PDB file of C-alpha atoms and ligand atoms in Angstrom:
ATOM      1  CA  MET A  30      -0.140   0.110   0.103  1.00 83.00           C
ATOM      2  CA  LYS A  31       1.108   3.341  -0.964  1.00 89.00           C
ATOM      3  CA  ILE A  32      -0.175   7.030   0.010  1.00 94.00           C
ATOM      4  CA  ASN A  33      -0.277   9.981  -2.253  1.00 96.00           C
ATOM      5  CA  LEU A  34      -0.102  13.554  -1.483  1.00 98.00           C
ATOM      6  CA  PRO A  35      -3.880  14.683  -2.177  1.00 98.00           C
ATOM      7  CA  LEU A  36      -4.358  17.483  -4.300  1.00 97.00           C
ATOM      8  CA  LEU A  37      -4.614  20.796  -3.589  1.00 97.00           C
ATOM      9  CA  THR A  38      -7.813  22.399  -5.175  1.00 96.00           C
ATOM     10  CA  TYR A  39      -6.263  25.969  -4.717  1.00 98.00           C
ATOM     11  CA  ASN A  40      -3.180  27.802  -5.681  1.00 98.00           C
ATOM     12  CA  TYR A  41      -0.247  28.715  -2.567  1.00 98.00           C
ATOM     13  CA  ASP A  42      -1.691  32.547  -2.546  1.00 98.00           C
ATOM     14  CA  ALA A  43      -5.459  31.699  -2.753  1.00 98.00           C
ATOM     15  CA  LEU A  44      -5.568  32.230   1.161  1.00 98.00           C
ATOM     16  CA  GLU A  45      -3.986  35.528   0.891  1.00 98.00           C
ATOM     17  CA  PRO A  46      -3.690  37.184   3.468  1.00 98.00           C
ATOM     18  CA  TYR A  47      -4.528  35.202   5.900  1.00 98.00           C
ATOM     19  CA  ILE A  48      -1.854  32.446   5.289  1.00 98.00           C
ATOM     20  CA  ASP A  49       0.552  33.791   2.811  1.00 98.00           C
ATOM     21  CA  LYS A  50       1.442  32.147  -0.339  1.00 98.00           C
ATOM     22  CA  GLN A  51       5.121  31.082   0.889  1.00 98.00           C
ATOM     23  CA  THR A  52       4.246  29.233   4.164  1.00 98.00           C
ATOM     24  CA  MET A  53       1.301  27.588   1.764  1.00 98.00           C
ATOM     25  CA  GLU A  54       3.963  25.982  -0.531  1.00 98.00           C
ATOM     26  CA  ILE A  55       6.356  25.102   2.180  1.00 98.00           C
ATOM     27  CA  HIS A  56       3.754  23.631   4.279  1.00 98.00           C
ATOM     28  CA  TYR A  57       2.388  21.520   1.416  1.00 98.00           C
ATOM     29  CA  THR A  58       5.181  20.970  -0.500  1.00 98.00           C
ATOM     30  CA  LYS A  59       7.888  19.770   2.694  1.00 98.00           C
ATOM     31  CA  HIS A  60       5.736  19.589   5.523  1.00 98.00           C
ATOM     32  CA  HIS A  61       2.813  17.557   4.418  1.00 98.00           C
ATOM     33  CA  GLN A  62       4.591  15.743   1.448  1.00 98.00           C
ATOM     34  CA  THR A  63       7.926  14.160   4.304  1.00 98.00           C
ATOM     35  CA  TYR A  64       4.265  12.900   6.175  1.00 98.00           C
ATOM     36  CA  VAL A  65       3.626  11.015   3.297  1.00 98.00           C
ATOM     37  CA  ASN A  66       7.127   9.904   2.337  1.00 98.00           C
ATOM     38  CA  LYS A  67       7.784   8.865   5.745  1.00 97.00           C
ATOM     39  CA  THR A  68       4.553   6.842   6.204  1.00 96.00           C
ATOM     40  CA  ASN A  69       5.195   5.203   2.811  1.00 95.00           C
ATOM     41  CA  ILE A  70       8.671   3.830   3.984  1.00 94.00           C
ATOM     42  CA  ILE A  71       7.206   2.401   7.183  1.00 93.00           C
ATOM     43  CA  LEU A  72       4.440   0.967   4.940  1.00 91.00           C
ATOM     44  CA  ASN A  73       6.819  -0.432   2.727  1.00 90.00           C
ATOM     45  CA  LYS A  74       8.486  -2.088   5.764  1.00 88.00           C
ATOM     46  CA  ILE A  75       5.316  -3.863   7.296  1.00 84.00           C
ATOM     47  CA  GLU A  76       5.118  -7.175   6.247  1.00 71.00           C
ATOM     48  CA  GLN A  77       1.803  -7.674   6.010  1.00 70.00           C
ATOM     49  CA  CYS A  78      -0.593  -4.768   6.521  1.00 69.00           C
ATOM     50  CA  TYR A  79      -4.368  -5.574   7.040  1.00 70.00           C
ATOM     51  CA  GLU A  80      -5.708  -2.142   6.751  1.00 73.00           C
ATOM     52  CA  GLN A  81      -6.774  -1.068   3.492  1.00 76.00           C
ATOM     53  CA  ASN A  82      -6.500   2.703   3.948  1.00 90.00           C
ATOM     54  CA  ILE A  83      -4.755   5.002   5.885  1.00 93.00           C
ATOM     55  CA  PHE A  84      -7.807   5.776   8.194  1.00 95.00           C
ATOM     56  CA  ASP A  85      -7.900   2.231   9.027  1.00 93.00           C
ATOM     57  CA  ILE A  86      -4.645   2.567  10.145  1.00 93.00           C
ATOM     58  CA  ILE A  87      -4.549   5.447  12.358  1.00 95.00           C
ATOM     59  CA  LYS A  88      -7.820   3.954  14.173  1.00 95.00           C
ATOM     60  CA  ASN A  89      -6.087   0.909  14.017  1.00 94.00           C
ATOM     61  CA  LEU A  90      -2.450   1.684  15.322  1.00 93.00           C
ATOM     62  CA  HIS A  91      -2.392  -0.429  18.532  1.00 92.00           C
ATOM     63  CA  LYS A  92      -2.332  -3.520  16.140  1.00 90.00           C
ATOM     64  CA  PHE A  93       1.464  -2.390  15.012  1.00 90.00           C
ATOM     65  CA  PRO A  94       4.256  -3.286  16.692  1.00 89.00           C
ATOM     66  CA  LEU A  95       5.430  -0.627  19.231  1.00 89.00           C
ATOM     67  CA  LYS A  96       8.345   1.142  16.660  1.00 88.00           C
ATOM     68  CA  ASP A  97       6.310   1.079  13.589  1.00 91.00           C
ATOM     69  CA  LYS A  98       3.439   2.436  15.764  1.00 94.00           C
ATOM     70  CA  SER A  99       4.669   5.695  16.830  1.00 95.00           C
ATOM     71  CA  ILE A 100       6.380   6.290  13.272  1.00 96.00           C
ATOM     72  CA  LEU A 101       2.986   5.810  11.892  1.00 96.00           C
ATOM     73  CA  ARG A 102       0.985   7.846  14.526  1.00 97.00           C
ATOM     74  CA  ASN A 103       3.031  10.905  13.493  1.00 98.00           C
ATOM     75  CA  ASN A 104       3.714  10.375  10.293  1.00 98.00           C
ATOM     76  CA  ALA A 105       0.408   8.759   8.764  1.00 97.00           C
ATOM     77  CA  GLY A 106      -1.495  11.603  11.716  1.00 98.00           C
ATOM     78  CA  GLY A 107       0.684  13.933  10.391  1.00 98.00           C
ATOM     79  CA  HIS A 108      -0.426  12.944   6.699  1.00 98.00           C
ATOM     80  CA  ILE A 109      -4.298  12.543   7.568  1.00 98.00           C
ATOM     81  CA  ASN A 110      -4.398  15.951   9.918  1.00 98.00           C
ATOM     82  CA  HIS A 111      -3.038  17.874   6.972  1.00 98.00           C
ATOM     83  CA  SER A 112      -5.359  16.282   4.530  1.00 98.00           C
ATOM     84  CA  ILE A 113      -8.414  17.100   6.498  1.00 98.00           C
ATOM     85  CA  PHE A 114      -6.738  20.812   6.686  1.00 98.00           C
ATOM     86  CA  TRP A 115      -6.517  21.598   3.442  1.00 98.00           C
ATOM     87  CA  LYS A 116      -9.797  21.274   2.508  1.00 98.00           C
ATOM     88  CA  CYS A 117     -11.424  22.906   5.408  1.00 98.00           C
ATOM     89  CA  LEU A 118      -9.610  26.542   4.066  1.00 98.00           C
ATOM     90  CA  LYS A 119     -11.450  28.502   1.385  1.00 98.00           C
ATOM     91  CA  LYS A 120     -12.103  32.170   1.582  1.00 98.00           C
ATOM     92  CA  HIS A 121     -15.490  33.842   1.558  1.00 98.00           C
ATOM     93  CA  THR A 122     -17.544  30.633   1.958  1.00 98.00           C
ATOM     94  CA  LEU A 123     -20.638  31.076   4.751  1.00 98.00           C
ATOM     95  CA  LEU A 124     -21.278  29.144   8.111  1.00 98.00           C
ATOM     96  CA  THR A 125     -24.901  28.119   7.408  1.00 98.00           C
ATOM     97  CA  GLY A 126     -27.430  25.655   7.156  1.00 96.00           C
ATOM     98  CA  SER A 127     -27.268  22.747   9.604  1.00 97.00           C
ATOM     99  CA  ILE A 128     -23.896  23.135  10.976  1.00 98.00           C
ATOM    100  CA  LYS A 129     -24.533  26.487  12.204  1.00 98.00           C
ATOM    101  CA  ASN A 130     -27.956  25.192  13.831  1.00 98.00           C
ATOM    102  CA  ALA A 131     -25.798  22.441  15.567  1.00 98.00           C
ATOM    103  CA  ILE A 132     -23.305  25.008  16.910  1.00 98.00           C
ATOM    104  CA  GLU A 133     -25.726  27.085  18.364  1.00 98.00           C
ATOM    105  CA  HIS A 134     -27.236  24.642  19.687  1.00 98.00           C
ATOM    106  CA  GLU A 135     -24.155  23.428  21.616  1.00 98.00           C
ATOM    107  CA  PHE A 136     -22.595  26.482  22.291  1.00 98.00           C
ATOM    108  CA  SER A 137     -25.415  29.076  22.451  1.00 98.00           C
ATOM    109  CA  SER A 138     -23.968  31.770  19.563  1.00 98.00           C
ATOM    110  CA  ILE A 139     -21.515  31.657  17.248  1.00 98.00           C
ATOM    111  CA  THR A 140     -19.653  34.154  18.753  1.00 98.00           C
ATOM    112  CA  ASN A 141     -19.314  31.955  22.199  1.00 98.00           C
ATOM    113  CA  PHE A 142     -18.294  29.144  19.747  1.00 98.00           C
ATOM    114  CA  LYS A 143     -15.575  31.173  18.439  1.00 98.00           C
ATOM    115  CA  SER A 144     -14.354  32.499  21.418  1.00 98.00           C
ATOM    116  CA  ILE A 145     -14.023  28.906  23.278  1.00 98.00           C
ATOM    117  CA  PHE A 146     -12.166  27.217  20.174  1.00 98.00           C
ATOM    118  CA  GLU A 147      -9.672  30.541  20.314  1.00 98.00           C
ATOM    119  CA  GLU A 148      -9.495  29.756  23.832  1.00 98.00           C
ATOM    120  CA  ILE A 149      -8.285  26.296  23.552  1.00 98.00           C
ATOM    121  CA  ALA A 150      -6.165  27.100  20.518  1.00 98.00           C
ATOM    122  CA  ILE A 151      -4.326  29.781  22.545  1.00 97.00           C
ATOM    123  CA  ASN A 152      -3.949  27.802  25.725  1.00 97.00           C
ATOM    124  CA  HIS A 153      -2.434  24.491  23.537  1.00 97.00           C
ATOM    125  CA  PHE A 154       1.001  23.841  25.164  1.00 97.00           C
ATOM    126  CA  GLY A 155       2.878  23.266  22.099  1.00 96.00           C
ATOM    127  CA  SER A 156       2.551  21.674  18.693  1.00 98.00           C
ATOM    128  CA  GLY A 157      -0.469  20.047  17.659  1.00 98.00           C
ATOM    129  CA  TRP A 158      -4.424  20.188  16.849  1.00 98.00           C
ATOM    130  CA  ILE A 159      -7.644  22.069  17.530  1.00 98.00           C
ATOM    131  CA  TRP A 160     -10.389  20.066  16.051  1.00 99.00           C
ATOM    132  CA  LEU A 161     -14.447  20.451  15.729  1.00 98.00           C
ATOM    133  CA  VAL A 162     -15.679  16.687  16.321  1.00 98.00           C
ATOM    134  CA  ILE A 163     -18.493  14.776  16.155  1.00 98.00           C
ATOM    135  CA  GLU A 164     -18.691  12.472  19.060  1.00 97.00           C
ATOM    136  CA  ASN A 165     -21.887  10.408  20.157  1.00 96.00           C
ATOM    137  CA  ASN A 166     -23.434  12.654  18.115  1.00 96.00           C
ATOM    138  CA  ILE A 167     -22.351  15.988  20.399  1.00 97.00           C
ATOM    139  CA  LEU A 168     -20.106  18.537  18.873  1.00 98.00           C
ATOM    140  CA  LYS A 169     -16.832  19.003  20.887  1.00 98.00           C
ATOM    141  CA  ILE A 170     -13.625  21.447  20.478  1.00 98.00           C
ATOM    142  CA  VAL A 171     -10.921  19.447  21.556  1.00 98.00           C
ATOM    143  CA  ALA A 172      -7.200  19.612  20.905  1.00 98.00           C
ATOM    144  CA  THR A 173      -4.374  16.914  20.041  1.00 98.00           C
ATOM    145  CA  ASN A 174      -0.742  16.921  20.592  1.00 98.00           C
ATOM    146  CA  ASN A 175       2.088  16.571  17.761  1.00 98.00           C
ATOM    147  CA  GLN A 176       0.049  14.931  14.707  1.00 98.00           C
ATOM    148  CA  ASP A 177      -2.592  13.051  16.839  1.00 98.00           C
ATOM    149  CA  ASN A 178      -5.917  12.688  15.448  1.00 98.00           C
ATOM    150  CA  PRO A 179      -9.305  12.304  17.609  1.00 98.00           C
ATOM    151  CA  LEU A 180      -9.713   9.010  15.290  1.00 98.00           C
ATOM    152  CA  MET A 181      -6.663   7.185  17.026  1.00 98.00           C
ATOM    153  CA  GLY A 182      -9.124   7.151  20.097  1.00 97.00           C
ATOM    154  CA  ALA A 183      -8.451   8.227  23.728  1.00 98.00           C
ATOM    155  CA  ASP A 184      -6.142   5.920  24.268  1.00 97.00           C
ATOM    156  CA  ILE A 185      -3.648   7.591  21.937  1.00 97.00           C
ATOM    157  CA  SER A 186      -4.554  11.104  21.507  1.00 98.00           C
ATOM    158  CA  GLY A 187      -6.535  11.649  24.841  1.00 98.00           C
ATOM    159  CA  VAL A 188      -9.346  12.454  22.914  1.00 98.00           C
ATOM    160  CA  SER A 189     -12.206  11.058  20.371  1.00 98.00           C
ATOM    161  CA  GLY A 190     -14.236  11.824  18.198  1.00 98.00           C
ATOM    162  CA  VAL A 191     -15.119  12.081  14.277  1.00 98.00           C
ATOM    163  CA  PRO A 192     -13.020  15.633  13.072  1.00 98.00           C
ATOM    164  CA  ILE A 193     -15.418  17.982  10.888  1.00 98.00           C
ATOM    165  CA  LEU A 194     -12.848  21.041  11.584  1.00 98.00           C
ATOM    166  CA  GLY A 195      -9.004  21.083  12.226  1.00 98.00           C
ATOM    167  CA  LEU A 196      -6.696  23.853  12.738  1.00 98.00           C
ATOM    168  CA  ASP A 197      -2.871  23.246  12.256  1.00 98.00           C
ATOM    169  CA  ILE A 198      -1.125  25.125  15.660  1.00 98.00           C
ATOM    170  CA  TRP A 199       2.379  24.009  15.005  1.00 98.00           C
ATOM    171  CA  GLU A 200       4.877  26.855  14.289  1.00 98.00           C
ATOM    172  CA  HIS A 201       5.499  25.639  10.672  1.00 98.00           C
ATOM    173  CA  ALA A 202       1.503  26.613  10.224  1.00 98.00           C
ATOM    174  CA  TYR A 203       1.979  30.312  10.774  1.00 98.00           C
ATOM    175  CA  TYR A 204       5.554  31.602  11.772  1.00 98.00           C
ATOM    176  CA  LEU A 205       6.841  33.007   8.910  1.00 98.00           C
ATOM    177  CA  LYS A 206       3.945  35.192   8.665  1.00 98.00           C
ATOM    178  CA  TYR A 207       2.675  35.503  11.758  1.00 98.00           C
ATOM    179  CA  LYS A 208       5.775  34.639  13.910  1.00 97.00           C
ATOM    180  CA  ASN A 209       5.357  34.410  17.846  1.00 96.00           C
ATOM    181  CA  ASN A 210       1.923  35.628  17.866  1.00 97.00           C
ATOM    182  CA  ARG A 211      -0.472  32.343  17.437  1.00 97.00           C
ATOM    183  CA  ILE A 212      -3.065  34.137  18.659  1.00 97.00           C
ATOM    184  CA  ASP A 213      -3.443  36.590  15.139  1.00 98.00           C
ATOM    185  CA  TYR A 214      -2.574  33.459  13.073  1.00 98.00           C
ATOM    186  CA  ILE A 215      -6.328  31.451  15.192  1.00 98.00           C
ATOM    187  CA  LYS A 216      -8.217  34.292  14.725  1.00 98.00           C
ATOM    188  CA  ALA A 217      -7.556  34.769  11.313  1.00 98.00           C
ATOM    189  CA  PHE A 218      -8.852  31.263  10.843  1.00 98.00           C
ATOM    190  CA  TRP A 219     -12.365  32.313  10.901  1.00 98.00           C
ATOM    191  CA  ASN A 220     -11.769  34.161   7.777  1.00 98.00           C
ATOM    192  CA  ILE A 221     -10.820  31.387   5.928  1.00 98.00           C
ATOM    193  CA  ILE A 222     -12.485  28.163   6.941  1.00 98.00           C
ATOM    194  CA  ASN A 223     -14.769  26.335   4.075  1.00 98.00           C
ATOM    195  CA  TRP A 224     -17.877  26.230   5.851  1.00 98.00           C
ATOM    196  CA  ASP A 225     -19.494  24.527   2.857  1.00 98.00           C
ATOM    197  CA  GLU A 226     -17.061  21.597   3.452  1.00 98.00           C
ATOM    198  CA  VAL A 227     -17.747  21.508   7.236  1.00 98.00           C
ATOM    199  CA  ASN A 228     -21.324  21.185   6.434  1.00 98.00           C
ATOM    200  CA  THR A 229     -20.684  18.609   4.254  1.00 98.00           C
ATOM    201  CA  ASN A 230     -18.754  16.665   6.700  1.00 98.00           C
ATOM    202  CA  PHE A 231     -21.267  17.558   9.641  1.00 98.00           C
ATOM    203  CA  ASN A 232     -24.430  16.259   7.831  1.00 98.00           C
ATOM    204  CA  LYS A 233     -22.083  12.974   6.645  1.00 97.00           C
ATOM    205  CA  PHE A 234     -21.161  12.172  10.361  1.00 97.00           C
ATOM    206  CA  PHE A 235     -24.658  13.429  12.307  1.00 96.00           C
ATOM    207  CA  LYS A 236     -27.051  11.161  12.600  1.00 93.00           C
ATOM    208  CA  ASN A 237     -30.730  13.003  12.789  1.00 84.00           C
TER     209      ASN A 237
HETATM  210 MN1  LIG B  22       1.372  21.443   9.436  1.00 74.29          MN
END
């Protein structure tokens, strides 16, 4: 089994000025590509891989030997996290439809949702990701360290649920433009969320 860098459906400068062209290009062609390459190296070495796709692999990390497990956790995790992230980014979409209703239902208001999300992102120590997940049919905001993903389950990532929106808060995601001002990067995120994609994800995983 071999994985590939997913096609980016927009140009590197499409998210300017919120995410600059150079950061996008390096992030996608260097960082994400490295996660893909390292995942493929380890997948090549594993004699028998019973899992048929990369999502099944990160959901079943416990099935792999310890040394493979940590390499897969970091690199297959990195690949999936970034694959989700790129799809969640687009300028000029509207927060509307079922996802809007669900956020208002769960967090009282959009404003309150945003402030909780920002608070979790600002207070997260070190590298990681902030996610909006559906867990037991409830919307939650959770954080993971390094390249962990909620799909890995609580035993590994400390949280669980299906991610429908993710924000990369590694320094490589923002440092060229925002330097140490992670808070400005987090606040800029609201301008580039692809709510159409998040709404599609919500409808896919939320059981009415
Ligand atoms: Mn990244």
